[in-house]
Amino acid sequence: MKYTCAKTAEPRSAHPGDIGRRVTRRRQLLGLSRQDVADRVGMAPEYVEYVESAAEAVDTVTLTRLAAALGTSARELLGGGQDAPPGQAPSAAHPVLEELPEEECWAKLAPGGIGRVALSTDSGPVVLPVNYRIHDGAVVYRTGAGSIPASAAGNRVAFEVDHIDEALRGGWSVLVSGTAVRVDDQVAVEQLMRQGDPDPWAGGERNVWIGIAPSTVTGRTIGLPSAAPPVGGPEHPGVREK
């Protein structure tokens, strides 16, 4: 017997569609199709599609089974802990910590995004997040005149980017060490602007470009456990009887 698109649900605090977006993102991160997820849960693929695209709420049993199939928790799919620092879950069994080759470090850095620049100030060491891009083999970020990130120019700094996968207890980090310089060459600035220069989320007047010419680039990764196996359990809406 097969059921699809059941809407039995308990109240939840997440906004309509949040669960669907989290299920979709988690599925895509694992490289799974909707059919793959459906097979793991014993659920109709049409119901997986419904959850991802139309469901305003999902019953607790369905949510728990989906979370297990996706190697995460119902709490994570509900958005629990979104404002908390990452890494509060216990470590995976037998984690493997490995060094990343430099070319892989650059591959991690290449898409750009948010990283942290560490520098010394008169008040002591400071670490601040910045939006960055990679340009001509250097890390480039844009900031405001007179700001702490702008004061990095002419000094040795460190720059770090990482990714944490809470559900799989894994992740990676890349560390760039080098000298920060102010990018004053107008041609270089125009190139950055054409490619969509680092666009600071903080907004405001930020017309100072800083580049970090790397002297060393290192990285590490924590090996991820395999994806969750198929789960079983009692029949519920959206699940087909074996």
mmCIF file of N, CA and C in Angstrom, residues 33-167:
data_model
loop_
_atom_site.group_PDB
_atom_site.id
_atom_site.type_symbol
_atom_site.label_atom_id
_atom_site.label_comp_id
_atom_site.label_asym_id
_atom_site.label_seq_id
_atom_site.Cartn_x
_atom_site.Cartn_y
_atom_site.Cartn_z
ATOM 1 N N SER A 33 19.535 11.519 -5.345
ATOM 2 C CA SER A 33 18.325 11.903 -6.070
ATOM 3 C C SER A 33 17.125 11.733 -5.140
ATOM 4 N N ARG A 34 15.975 12.234 -5.557
ATOM 5 C CA ARG A 34 14.761 12.017 -4.774
ATOM 6 C C ARG A 34 14.427 10.533 -4.696
ATOM 7 N N GLN A 35 14.701 9.818 -5.784
ATOM 8 C CA GLN A 35 14.449 8.374 -5.785
ATOM 9 C C GLN A 35 15.353 7.676 -4.771
ATOM 10 N N ASP A 36 16.620 8.130 -4.680
ATOM 11 C CA ASP A 36 17.543 7.548 -3.699
ATOM 12 C C ASP A 36 16.997 7.696 -2.285
ATOM 13 N N VAL A 37 16.529 8.915 -1.966
ATOM 14 C CA VAL A 37 15.989 9.163 -0.624
ATOM 15 C C VAL A 37 14.749 8.318 -0.396
ATOM 16 N N ALA A 38 13.885 8.269 -1.403
ATOM 17 C CA ALA A 38 12.656 7.482 -1.272
ATOM 18 C C ALA A 38 12.981 6.015 -1.010
ATOM 19 N N ASP A 39 13.986 5.480 -1.695
ATOM 20 C CA ASP A 39 14.362 4.080 -1.507
ATOM 21 C C ASP A 39 14.913 3.848 -0.103
ATOM 22 N N ARG A 40 15.668 4.807 0.426
ATOM 23 C CA ARG A 40 16.228 4.651 1.755
ATOM 24 C C ARG A 40 15.144 4.625 2.837
ATOM 25 N N VAL A 41 14.116 5.436 2.632
ATOM 26 C CA VAL A 41 13.076 5.553 3.650
ATOM 27 C C VAL A 41 11.960 4.544 3.436
ATOM 28 N N GLY A 42 11.822 4.040 2.193
ATOM 29 C CA GLY A 42 10.650 3.247 1.867
ATOM 30 C C GLY A 42 9.465 4.151 1.631
ATOM 31 N N MET A 43 9.716 5.264 0.954
ATOM 32 C CA MET A 43 8.728 6.324 0.766
ATOM 33 C C MET A 43 8.526 6.553 -0.730
ATOM 34 N N ALA A 44 7.332 6.939 -1.108
ATOM 35 C CA ALA A 44 7.076 7.259 -2.508
ATOM 36 C C ALA A 44 7.903 8.475 -2.920
ATOM 37 N N PRO A 45 8.593 8.434 -4.074
ATOM 38 C CA PRO A 45 9.379 9.595 -4.505
ATOM 39 C C PRO A 45 8.526 10.839 -4.689
ATOM 40 N N GLU A 46 7.248 10.648 -5.022
ATOM 41 C CA GLU A 46 6.360 11.806 -5.158
ATOM 42 C C GLU A 46 6.186 12.531 -3.827
ATOM 43 N N TYR A 47 6.256 11.768 -2.740
ATOM 44 C CA TYR A 47 6.119 12.400 -1.428
ATOM 45 C C TYR A 47 7.381 13.185 -1.068
ATOM 46 N N VAL A 48 8.555 12.665 -1.459
ATOM 47 C CA VAL A 48 9.791 13.419 -1.253
ATOM 48 C C VAL A 48 9.715 14.742 -2.003
ATOM 49 N N GLU A 49 9.209 14.686 -3.239
ATOM 50 C CA GLU A 49 9.046 15.900 -4.035
ATOM 51 C C GLU A 49 8.085 16.863 -3.352
ATOM 52 N N TYR A 50 7.005 16.320 -2.797
ATOM 53 C CA TYR A 50 6.030 17.155 -2.095
ATOM 54 C C TYR A 50 6.671 17.850 -0.897
ATOM 55 N N VAL A 51 7.454 17.096 -0.115
ATOM 56 C CA VAL A 51 8.109 17.680 1.061
ATOM 57 C C VAL A 51 9.034 18.812 0.644
ATOM 58 N N GLU A 52 9.782 18.606 -0.433
ATOM 59 C CA GLU A 52 10.756 19.600 -0.861
ATOM 60 C C GLU A 52 10.126 20.838 -1.486
ATOM 61 N N SER A 53 8.972 20.682 -2.093
ATOM 62 C CA SER A 53 8.439 21.790 -2.890
ATOM 63 C C SER A 53 7.145 22.397 -2.384
ATOM 64 N N ALA A 54 6.362 21.662 -1.579
ATOM 65 C CA ALA A 54 5.032 22.174 -1.254
ATOM 66 C C ALA A 54 4.634 22.036 0.200
ATOM 67 N N ALA A 55 5.288 21.160 0.947
ATOM 68 C CA ALA A 55 4.828 20.889 2.315
ATOM 69 C C ALA A 55 5.021 22.097 3.215
ATOM 70 N N GLU A 56 3.968 22.458 3.945
ATOM 71 C CA GLU A 56 4.070 23.514 4.945
ATOM 72 C C GLU A 56 4.484 22.952 6.297
ATOM 73 N N ALA A 57 4.275 21.663 6.511
ATOM 74 C CA ALA A 57 4.678 20.997 7.737
ATOM 75 C C ALA A 57 4.782 19.509 7.456
ATOM 76 N N VAL A 58 5.559 18.814 8.275
ATOM 77 C CA VAL A 58 5.777 17.380 8.104
ATOM 78 C C VAL A 58 5.615 16.711 9.455
ATOM 79 N N ASP A 59 4.922 15.566 9.483
ATOM 80 C CA ASP A 59 4.706 14.899 10.764
ATOM 81 C C ASP A 59 6.024 14.386 11.333
ATOM 82 N N THR A 60 6.057 14.172 12.637
ATOM 83 C CA THR A 60 7.291 13.845 13.340
ATOM 84 C C THR A 60 7.933 12.565 12.850
ATOM 85 N N VAL A 61 7.138 11.523 12.597
ATOM 86 C CA VAL A 61 7.691 10.247 12.150
ATOM 87 C C VAL A 61 8.365 10.399 10.793
ATOM 88 N N THR A 62 7.682 11.063 9.867
ATOM 89 C CA THR A 62 8.256 11.284 8.536
ATOM 90 C C THR A 62 9.547 12.081 8.635
ATOM 91 N N LEU A 63 9.531 13.131 9.448
ATOM 92 C CA LEU A 63 10.707 13.981 9.591
ATOM 93 C C LEU A 63 11.883 13.193 10.143
ATOM 94 N N THR A 64 11.628 12.346 11.126
ATOM 95 C CA THR A 64 12.694 11.549 11.734
ATOM 96 C C THR A 64 13.300 10.582 10.739
ATOM 97 N N ARG A 65 12.446 9.936 9.940
ATOM 98 C CA ARG A 65 12.925 8.977 8.947
ATOM 99 C C ARG A 65 13.702 9.680 7.827
ATOM 100 N N LEU A 66 13.232 10.828 7.385
ATOM 101 C CA LEU A 66 13.960 11.596 6.385
ATOM 102 C C LEU A 66 15.335 12.004 6.910
ATOM 103 N N ALA A 67 15.381 12.462 8.160
ATOM 104 C CA ALA A 67 16.645 12.889 8.753
ATOM 105 C C ALA A 67 17.640 11.735 8.798
ATOM 106 N N ALA A 68 17.171 10.550 9.195
ATOM 107 C CA ALA A 68 18.056 9.391 9.257
ATOM 108 C C ALA A 68 18.583 9.027 7.875
ATOM 109 N N ALA A 69 17.721 9.082 6.879
ATOM 110 C CA ALA A 69 18.134 8.759 5.513
ATOM 111 C C ALA A 69 19.147 9.758 4.977
ATOM 112 N N LEU A 70 19.098 10.984 5.480
ATOM 113 C CA LEU A 70 19.983 12.048 5.018
ATOM 114 C C LEU A 70 21.184 12.233 5.933
ATOM 115 N N GLY A 71 21.349 11.347 6.913
ATOM 116 C CA GLY A 71 22.510 11.420 7.789
ATOM 117 C C GLY A 71 22.534 12.644 8.661
ATOM 118 N N THR A 72 21.356 13.119 9.086
ATOM 119 C CA THR A 72 21.292 14.306 9.943
ATOM 120 C C THR A 72 20.246 14.055 11.015
ATOM 121 N N SER A 73 19.747 15.092 11.639
ATOM 122 C CA SER A 73 18.756 14.947 12.709
ATOM 123 C C SER A 73 17.505 15.741 12.369
ATOM 124 N N ALA A 74 16.387 15.342 12.987
ATOM 125 C CA ALA A 74 15.147 16.091 12.793
ATOM 126 C C ALA A 74 15.322 17.529 13.258
ATOM 127 N N ARG A 75 16.075 17.717 14.318
ATOM 128 C CA ARG A 75 16.321 19.064 14.848
ATOM 129 C C ARG A 75 17.012 19.944 13.806
ATOM 130 N N GLU A 76 17.998 19.369 13.099
ATOM 131 C CA GLU A 76 18.692 20.142 12.079
ATOM 132 C C GLU A 76 17.752 20.498 10.929
ATOM 133 N N LEU A 77 16.898 19.555 10.516
ATOM 134 C CA LEU A 77 15.958 19.843 9.437
ATOM 135 C C LEU A 77 14.936 20.891 9.847
ATOM 136 N N LEU A 78 14.652 20.979 11.138
ATOM 137 C CA LEU A 78 13.738 21.998 11.646
ATOM 138 C C LEU A 78 14.425 23.346 11.835
ATOM 139 N N GLY A 79 15.753 23.375 11.669
ATOM 140 C CA GLY A 79 16.478 24.636 11.826
ATOM 141 C C GLY A 79 16.954 24.882 13.232
ATOM 142 N N GLY A 80 16.943 23.850 14.081
ATOM 143 C CA GLY A 80 17.401 24.013 15.444
ATOM 144 C C GLY A 80 18.877 24.358 15.503
ATOM 145 N N GLY A 81 19.220 25.285 16.383
ATOM 146 C CA GLY A 81 20.616 25.657 16.573
ATOM 147 C C GLY A 81 21.196 26.510 15.469
ATOM 148 N N GLN A 82 20.353 27.148 14.664
ATOM 149 C CA GLN A 82 20.873 27.955 13.563
ATOM 150 C C GLN A 82 21.687 29.153 14.038
ATOM 151 N N ASP A 83 21.403 29.651 15.249
ATOM 152 C CA ASP A 83 22.127 30.806 15.771
ATOM 153 C C ASP A 83 23.266 30.407 16.696
ATOM 154 N N ALA A 84 23.491 29.124 16.879
ATOM 155 C CA ALA A 84 24.548 28.650 17.772
ATOM 156 C C ALA A 84 25.824 28.398 16.984
ATOM 157 N N PRO A 85 26.989 28.503 17.628
ATOM 158 C CA PRO A 85 28.239 28.182 16.933
ATOM 159 C C PRO A 85 28.239 26.733 16.468
ATOM 160 N N PRO A 86 28.867 26.446 15.326
ATOM 161 C CA PRO A 86 28.892 25.068 14.832
ATOM 162 C C PRO A 86 29.807 24.199 15.680
ATOM 163 N N GLY A 87 29.665 22.899 15.520
ATOM 164 C CA GLY A 87 30.582 21.969 16.164
ATOM 165 C C GLY A 87 30.197 21.549 17.562
ATOM 166 N N GLN A 88 28.923 21.694 17.956
ATOM 167 C CA GLN A 88 28.524 21.301 19.293
ATOM 168 C C GLN A 88 28.226 19.806 19.402
ATOM 169 N N ALA A 89 28.021 19.153 18.277
ATOM 170 C CA ALA A 89 27.746 17.712 18.298
ATOM 171 C C ALA A 89 29.019 16.944 18.620
ATOM 172 N N PRO A 90 28.900 15.730 19.159
ATOM 173 C CA PRO A 90 30.084 14.925 19.439
ATOM 174 C C PRO A 90 30.790 14.522 18.154
ATOM 175 N N SER A 91 32.069 14.169 18.267
ATOM 176 C CA SER A 91 32.835 13.789 17.090
ATOM 177 C C SER A 91 32.365 12.446 16.560
ATOM 178 N N ALA A 92 32.695 12.201 15.298
ATOM 179 C CA ALA A 92 32.364 10.920 14.686
ATOM 180 C C ALA A 92 33.264 9.824 15.249
ATOM 181 N N ALA A 93 32.822 8.595 15.123
ATOM 182 C CA ALA A 93 33.655 7.477 15.549
ATOM 183 C C ALA A 93 34.853 7.345 14.609
ATOM 184 N N HIS A 94 36.042 7.253 15.172
ATOM 185 C CA HIS A 94 37.276 7.051 14.413
ATOM 186 C C HIS A 94 37.471 8.094 13.312
ATOM 187 N N PRO A 95 37.432 9.393 13.643
ATOM 188 C CA PRO A 95 37.647 10.409 12.614
ATOM 189 C C PRO A 95 39.081 10.364 12.093
ATOM 190 N N VAL A 96 39.254 10.775 10.833
ATOM 191 C CA VAL A 96 40.577 10.795 10.208
ATOM 192 C C VAL A 96 40.924 12.229 9.837
ATOM 193 N N LEU A 97 41.998 12.749 10.439
ATOM 194 C CA LEU A 97 42.457 14.110 10.158
ATOM 195 C C LEU A 97 43.611 14.043 9.170
ATOM 196 N N GLU A 98 43.463 14.710 8.037
ATOM 197 C CA GLU A 98 44.471 14.628 6.982
ATOM 198 C C GLU A 98 44.858 16.014 6.492
ATOM 199 N N GLU A 99 46.099 16.129 6.019
ATOM 200 C CA GLU A 99 46.572 17.365 5.404
ATOM 201 C C GLU A 99 46.037 17.456 3.976
ATOM 202 N N LEU A 100 45.677 18.654 3.570
ATOM 203 C CA LEU A 100 45.219 18.880 2.195
ATOM 204 C C LEU A 100 46.396 19.316 1.325
ATOM 205 N N PRO A 101 46.556 18.743 0.144
ATOM 206 C CA PRO A 101 47.565 19.250 -0.790
ATOM 207 C C PRO A 101 47.246 20.704 -1.153
ATOM 208 N N GLU A 102 48.282 21.441 -1.509
ATOM 209 C CA GLU A 102 48.086 22.871 -1.772
ATOM 210 C C GLU A 102 47.083 23.119 -2.897
ATOM 211 N N GLU A 103 47.102 22.275 -3.931
ATOM 212 C CA GLU A 103 46.161 22.500 -5.030
ATOM 213 C C GLU A 103 44.716 22.325 -4.565
ATOM 214 N N GLU A 104 44.499 21.411 -3.625
ATOM 215 C CA GLU A 104 43.152 21.240 -3.084
ATOM 216 C C GLU A 104 42.766 22.423 -2.199
ATOM 217 N N CYS A 105 43.744 22.980 -1.504
ATOM 218 C CA CYS A 105 43.475 24.187 -0.707
ATOM 219 C C CYS A 105 42.986 25.316 -1.603
ATOM 220 N N TRP A 106 43.657 25.500 -2.738
ATOM 221 C CA TRP A 106 43.238 26.551 -3.656
ATOM 222 C C TRP A 106 41.862 26.274 -4.242
ATOM 223 N N ALA A 107 41.575 24.997 -4.473
ATOM 224 C CA ALA A 107 40.248 24.642 -4.979
ATOM 225 C C ALA A 107 39.172 25.000 -3.964
ATOM 226 N N LYS A 108 39.461 24.842 -2.676
ATOM 227 C CA LYS A 108 38.513 25.217 -1.629
ATOM 228 C C LYS A 108 38.334 26.731 -1.567
ATOM 229 N N LEU A 109 39.431 27.453 -1.778
ATOM 230 C CA LEU A 109 39.387 28.915 -1.703
ATOM 231 C C LEU A 109 38.718 29.549 -2.924
ATOM 232 N N ALA A 110 38.841 28.891 -4.072
ATOM 233 C CA ALA A 110 38.492 29.494 -5.360
ATOM 234 C C ALA A 110 37.094 30.103 -5.454
ATOM 235 N N PRO A 111 36.041 29.468 -4.903
ATOM 236 C CA PRO A 111 34.707 30.056 -5.090
ATOM 237 C C PRO A 111 34.510 31.401 -4.396
ATOM 238 N N GLY A 112 35.372 31.750 -3.455
ATOM 239 C CA GLY A 112 35.160 32.977 -2.689
ATOM 240 C C GLY A 112 34.073 32.790 -1.651
ATOM 241 N N GLY A 113 33.774 33.841 -0.916
ATOM 242 C CA GLY A 113 32.749 33.756 0.123
ATOM 243 C C GLY A 113 33.153 34.539 1.347
ATOM 244 N N ILE A 114 33.071 33.904 2.514
ATOM 245 C CA ILE A 114 33.423 34.557 3.771
ATOM 246 C C ILE A 114 34.578 33.815 4.420
ATOM 247 N N GLY A 115 35.595 34.548 4.815
ATOM 248 C CA GLY A 115 36.722 34.005 5.560
ATOM 249 C C GLY A 115 37.051 34.939 6.707
ATOM 250 N N ARG A 116 38.106 34.596 7.433
ATOM 251 C CA ARG A 116 38.501 35.408 8.587
ATOM 252 C C ARG A 116 39.946 35.851 8.430
ATOM 253 N N VAL A 117 40.179 37.151 8.597
ATOM 254 C CA VAL A 117 41.525 37.687 8.535
ATOM 255 C C VAL A 117 42.006 37.946 9.961
ATOM 256 N N ALA A 118 43.203 37.466 10.265
ATOM 257 C CA ALA A 118 43.792 37.630 11.593
ATOM 258 C C ALA A 118 44.990 38.561 11.482
ATOM 259 N N LEU A 119 45.012 39.603 12.316
ATOM 260 C CA LEU A 119 46.091 40.576 12.262
ATOM 261 C C LEU A 119 46.361 41.143 13.649
ATOM 262 N N SER A 120 47.497 41.777 13.792
ATOM 263 C CA SER A 120 47.866 42.401 15.059
ATOM 264 C C SER A 120 47.463 43.871 15.047
ATOM 265 N N THR A 121 46.971 44.355 16.177
ATOM 266 C CA THR A 121 46.623 45.760 16.342
ATOM 267 C C THR A 121 47.280 46.261 17.634
ATOM 268 N N ASP A 122 47.164 47.552 17.872
ATOM 269 C CA ASP A 122 47.725 48.124 19.102
ATOM 270 C C ASP A 122 47.072 47.534 20.345
ATOM 271 N N SER A 123 45.863 47.033 20.184
ATOM 272 C CA SER A 123 45.135 46.452 21.312
ATOM 273 C C SER A 123 45.329 44.943 21.427
ATOM 274 N N GLY A 124 46.086 44.367 20.492
ATOM 275 C CA GLY A 124 46.306 42.929 20.517
ATOM 276 C C GLY A 124 45.810 42.273 19.243
ATOM 277 N N PRO A 125 45.922 40.944 19.138
ATOM 278 C CA PRO A 125 45.482 40.249 17.934
ATOM 279 C C PRO A 125 43.974 40.345 17.742
ATOM 280 N N VAL A 126 43.559 40.429 16.476
ATOM 281 C CA VAL A 126 42.144 40.544 16.119
ATOM 282 C C VAL A 126 41.863 39.593 14.964
ATOM 283 N N VAL A 127 40.712 38.945 15.013
ATOM 284 C CA VAL A 127 40.242 38.096 13.911
ATOM 285 C C VAL A 127 38.867 38.594 13.497
ATOM 286 N N LEU A 128 38.724 38.937 12.212
ATOM 287 C CA LEU A 128 37.469 39.514 11.725
ATOM 288 C C LEU A 128 37.015 38.811 10.439
ATOM 289 N N PRO A 129 35.702 38.608 10.288
ATOM 290 C CA PRO A 129 35.196 38.018 9.040
ATOM 291 C C PRO A 129 35.152 39.050 7.920
ATOM 292 N N VAL A 130 35.485 38.603 6.712
ATOM 293 C CA VAL A 130 35.415 39.475 5.530
ATOM 294 C C VAL A 130 34.902 38.659 4.351
ATOM 295 N N ASN A 131 34.245 39.327 3.427
ATOM 296 C CA ASN A 131 33.896 38.711 2.149
ATOM 297 C C ASN A 131 35.121 38.782 1.244
ATOM 298 N N TYR A 132 35.464 37.687 0.588
ATOM 299 C CA TYR A 132 36.698 37.667 -0.191
ATOM 300 C C TYR A 132 36.489 37.031 -1.562
ATOM 301 N N ARG A 133 37.461 37.264 -2.423
ATOM 302 C CA ARG A 133 37.581 36.566 -3.695
ATOM 303 C C ARG A 133 39.051 36.243 -3.920
ATOM 304 N N ILE A 134 39.305 35.345 -4.872
ATOM 305 C CA ILE A 134 40.669 35.053 -5.296
ATOM 306 C C ILE A 134 40.915 35.764 -6.622
ATOM 307 N N HIS A 135 42.005 36.536 -6.678
ATOM 308 C CA HIS A 135 42.329 37.288 -7.892
ATOM 309 C C HIS A 135 43.832 37.241 -8.096
ATOM 310 N N ASP A 136 44.255 36.719 -9.253
ATOM 311 C CA ASP A 136 45.682 36.626 -9.586
ATOM 312 C C ASP A 136 46.488 35.980 -8.462
ATOM 313 N N GLY A 137 45.982 34.906 -7.905
ATOM 314 C CA GLY A 137 46.725 34.161 -6.901
ATOM 315 C C GLY A 137 46.783 34.802 -5.539
ATOM 316 N N ALA A 138 45.932 35.783 -5.287
ATOM 317 C CA ALA A 138 45.909 36.448 -3.984
ATOM 318 C C ALA A 138 44.484 36.461 -3.436
ATOM 319 N N VAL A 139 44.388 36.494 -2.126
ATOM 320 C CA VAL A 139 43.097 36.672 -1.460
ATOM 321 C C VAL A 139 42.806 38.166 -1.422
ATOM 322 N N VAL A 140 41.642 38.566 -1.898
ATOM 323 C CA VAL A 140 41.295 39.983 -1.960
ATOM 324 C C VAL A 140 39.984 40.223 -1.221
ATOM 325 N N TYR A 141 39.970 41.263 -0.388
ATOM 326 C CA TYR A 141 38.723 41.679 0.262
ATOM 327 C C TYR A 141 38.611 43.202 0.202
ATOM 328 N N ARG A 142 37.390 43.675 0.378
ATOM 329 C CA ARG A 142 37.102 45.111 0.277
ATOM 330 C C ARG A 142 36.590 45.607 1.619
ATOM 331 N N THR A 143 37.102 46.747 2.063
ATOM 332 C CA THR A 143 36.740 47.256 3.376
ATOM 333 C C THR A 143 36.700 48.777 3.362
ATOM 334 N N GLY A 144 36.444 49.378 4.498
ATOM 335 C CA GLY A 144 36.350 50.828 4.592
ATOM 336 C C GLY A 144 37.650 51.469 5.028
ATOM 337 N N ALA A 145 37.893 52.683 4.584
ATOM 338 C CA ALA A 145 39.092 53.424 4.991
ATOM 339 C C ALA A 145 39.072 53.619 6.501
ATOM 340 N N GLY A 146 40.223 53.383 7.142
ATOM 341 C CA GLY A 146 40.318 53.570 8.585
ATOM 342 C C GLY A 146 39.822 52.396 9.410
ATOM 343 N N SER A 147 39.340 51.347 8.744
ATOM 344 C CA SER A 147 38.841 50.188 9.474
ATOM 345 C C SER A 147 40.002 49.284 9.904
ATOM 346 N N ILE A 148 39.715 48.358 10.825
ATOM 347 C CA ILE A 148 40.751 47.419 11.261
ATOM 348 C C ILE A 148 41.213 46.534 10.111
ATOM 349 N N PRO A 149 40.301 45.973 9.288
ATOM 350 C CA PRO A 149 40.793 45.177 8.161
ATOM 351 C C PRO A 149 41.673 45.980 7.199
ATOM 352 N N ALA A 150 41.424 47.291 7.066
ATOM 353 C CA ALA A 150 42.251 48.114 6.184
ATOM 354 C C ALA A 150 43.655 48.291 6.748
ATOM 355 N N SER A 151 43.775 48.265 8.076
ATOM 356 C CA SER A 151 45.078 48.450 8.705
ATOM 357 C C SER A 151 46.010 47.263 8.491
ATOM 358 N N ALA A 152 45.494 46.191 7.893
ATOM 359 C CA ALA A 152 46.335 45.029 7.612
ATOM 360 C C ALA A 152 47.399 45.343 6.565
ATOM 361 N N ALA A 153 47.163 46.343 5.708
ATOM 362 C CA ALA A 153 48.078 46.655 4.612
ATOM 363 C C ALA A 153 49.491 46.881 5.135
ATOM 364 N N GLY A 154 50.449 46.190 4.514
ATOM 365 C CA GLY A 154 51.849 46.322 4.891
ATOM 366 C C GLY A 154 52.285 45.394 6.004
ATOM 367 N N ASN A 155 51.379 44.566 6.502
ATOM 368 C CA ASN A 155 51.693 43.700 7.634
ATOM 369 C C ASN A 155 51.489 42.228 7.284
ATOM 370 N N ARG A 156 52.161 41.371 8.049
ATOM 371 C CA ARG A 156 51.939 39.933 7.932
ATOM 372 C C ARG A 156 50.598 39.598 8.557
ATOM 373 N N VAL A 157 49.811 38.792 7.864
ATOM 374 C CA VAL A 157 48.492 38.413 8.360
ATOM 375 C C VAL A 157 48.262 36.935 8.083
ATOM 376 N N ALA A 158 47.200 36.418 8.674
ATOM 377 C CA ALA A 158 46.725 35.076 8.355
ATOM 378 C C ALA A 158 45.271 35.191 7.912
ATOM 379 N N PHE A 159 44.877 34.314 7.020
ATOM 380 C CA PHE A 159 43.506 34.307 6.511
ATOM 381 C C PHE A 159 43.022 32.869 6.523
ATOM 382 N N GLU A 160 41.819 32.653 7.068
ATOM 383 C CA GLU A 160 41.311 31.289 7.234
ATOM 384 C C GLU A 160 39.898 31.165 6.687
ATOM 385 N N VAL A 161 39.652 30.033 6.013
ATOM 386 C CA VAL A 161 38.334 29.674 5.496
ATOM 387 C C VAL A 161 38.061 28.242 5.927
ATOM 388 N N ASP A 162 36.817 27.957 6.298
ATOM 389 C CA ASP A 162 36.510 26.585 6.675
ATOM 390 C C ASP A 162 35.069 26.243 6.337
ATOM 391 N N HIS A 163 34.782 24.959 6.432
ATOM 392 C CA HIS A 163 33.423 24.459 6.244
ATOM 393 C C HIS A 163 33.192 23.353 7.249
ATOM 394 N N ILE A 164 32.059 23.416 7.956
ATOM 395 C CA ILE A 164 31.715 22.417 8.959
ATOM 396 C C ILE A 164 30.444 21.704 8.520
ATOM 397 N N ASP A 165 30.480 20.378 8.520
ATOM 398 C CA ASP A 165 29.297 19.565 8.236
ATOM 399 C C ASP A 165 28.859 18.947 9.555
ATOM 400 N N GLU A 166 27.873 19.573 10.188
ATOM 401 C CA GLU A 166 27.417 19.121 11.502
ATOM 402 C C GLU A 166 26.904 17.684 11.459
ATOM 403 N N ALA A 167 26.101 17.394 10.457
ATOM 404 C CA ALA A 167 25.447 16.088 10.413
ATOM 405 C C ALA A 167 26.454 14.949 10.274
#
